[in-house]
């Protein structure tokens, strides 16, 4: 499944949580940017820590970003 194919699926899921389609795409973009930047710096530069140490906090942060209050 490519990103091109997966994006509408994730977007549809976020819409069921109460996001508009526009908000869903924006949120997915933010999450992808966060994950890619953090992974790069953790794996290549070992900053701010090893990726294995950061994954639990990263997963929690992504879940909180997705939750609707």
mmCIF file of C-alpha atoms in Angstrom:
data_model
loop_
_atom_site.group_PDB
_atom_site.id
_atom_site.type_symbol
_atom_site.label_atom_id
_atom_site.label_comp_id
_atom_site.label_asym_id
_atom_site.label_seq_id
_atom_site.Cartn_x
_atom_site.Cartn_y
_atom_site.Cartn_z
ATOM 1 C CA UNK A 1 0.000 0.000 0.000
ATOM 2 C CA UNK A 2 1.604 3.253 -1.100
ATOM 3 C CA UNK A 3 1.325 6.563 0.732
ATOM 4 C CA UNK A 4 -0.778 7.809 -2.162
ATOM 5 C CA UNK A 5 -3.247 4.961 -1.559
ATOM 6 C CA UNK A 6 -3.097 5.085 2.248
ATOM 7 C CA UNK A 7 -3.650 8.822 2.677
ATOM 8 C CA UNK A 8 -7.377 8.775 1.791
ATOM 9 C CA UNK A 9 -7.923 5.819 4.156
ATOM 10 C CA UNK A 10 -6.335 7.642 7.082
ATOM 11 C CA UNK A 11 -8.127 10.826 6.106
ATOM 12 C CA UNK A 12 -11.480 9.010 6.119
ATOM 13 C CA UNK A 13 -10.696 7.637 9.581
ATOM 14 C CA UNK A 14 -9.958 11.135 10.912
ATOM 15 C CA UNK A 15 -13.195 12.431 9.409
ATOM 16 C CA UNK A 16 -15.066 9.791 11.451
ATOM 17 C CA UNK A 17 -13.424 11.302 14.544
ATOM 18 C CA UNK A 18 -14.895 14.713 13.737
ATOM 19 C CA UNK A 19 -12.205 16.371 11.645
ATOM 20 C CA UNK A 20 -13.083 18.084 8.406
ATOM 21 C CA UNK A 21 -11.346 16.653 5.352
ATOM 22 C CA UNK A 22 -9.095 19.716 5.220
ATOM 23 C CA UNK A 23 -8.174 19.384 8.914
ATOM 24 C CA UNK A 24 -7.503 15.674 8.435
ATOM 25 C CA UNK A 25 -5.036 16.280 5.593
ATOM 26 C CA UNK A 26 -3.336 19.058 7.578
ATOM 27 C CA UNK A 27 -3.039 16.838 10.649
ATOM 28 C CA UNK A 28 -1.613 13.965 8.607
ATOM 29 C CA UNK A 29 0.923 16.332 7.059
ATOM 30 C CA UNK A 30 1.970 17.571 10.523
ATOM 31 C CA UNK A 31 2.328 14.030 11.840
ATOM 32 C CA UNK A 32 4.405 12.940 8.838
ATOM 33 C CA UNK A 33 6.683 15.960 9.206
ATOM 34 C CA UNK A 34 7.102 15.365 12.937
ATOM 35 C CA UNK A 35 7.867 11.676 12.495
ATOM 36 C CA UNK A 36 10.259 12.116 9.574
ATOM 37 C CA UNK A 37 12.220 14.906 11.251
ATOM 38 C CA UNK A 38 12.438 13.157 14.602
ATOM 39 C CA UNK A 39 13.446 9.853 13.021
ATOM 40 C CA UNK A 40 16.135 11.488 10.925
ATOM 41 C CA UNK A 41 17.721 13.366 13.823
ATOM 42 C CA UNK A 42 17.457 10.387 16.185
ATOM 43 C CA UNK A 43 18.861 7.828 13.741
ATOM 44 C CA UNK A 44 21.480 9.915 11.950
ATOM 45 C CA UNK A 45 22.490 12.446 14.604
ATOM 46 C CA UNK A 46 21.483 10.471 17.711
ATOM 47 C CA UNK A 47 19.732 13.576 18.999
ATOM 48 C CA UNK A 48 17.977 14.150 21.278
ATOM 49 C CA UNK A 49 18.300 10.407 22.020
ATOM 50 C CA UNK A 50 18.301 6.984 20.388
ATOM 51 C CA UNK A 51 15.169 6.268 18.327
ATOM 52 C CA UNK A 52 14.211 3.336 20.577
ATOM 53 C CA UNK A 53 14.163 5.667 23.565
ATOM 54 C CA UNK A 54 12.021 8.219 21.711
ATOM 55 C CA UNK A 55 9.433 5.860 20.210
ATOM 56 C CA UNK A 56 7.174 5.574 23.285
ATOM 57 C CA UNK A 57 6.912 9.347 23.617
ATOM 58 C CA UNK A 58 6.494 9.761 19.871
ATOM 59 C CA UNK A 59 3.625 7.254 19.778
ATOM 60 C CA UNK A 60 1.931 8.961 22.749
ATOM 61 C CA UNK A 61 2.318 12.358 21.102
ATOM 62 C CA UNK A 62 0.804 11.143 17.830
ATOM 63 C CA UNK A 63 -2.153 9.619 19.682
ATOM 64 C CA UNK A 64 -2.736 12.914 21.506
ATOM 65 C CA UNK A 65 -2.555 14.831 18.237
ATOM 66 C CA UNK A 66 -5.251 12.601 16.750
ATOM 67 C CA UNK A 67 -7.616 12.629 19.748
ATOM 68 C CA UNK A 68 -10.589 14.957 19.570
ATOM 69 C CA UNK A 69 -11.555 16.636 22.836
#
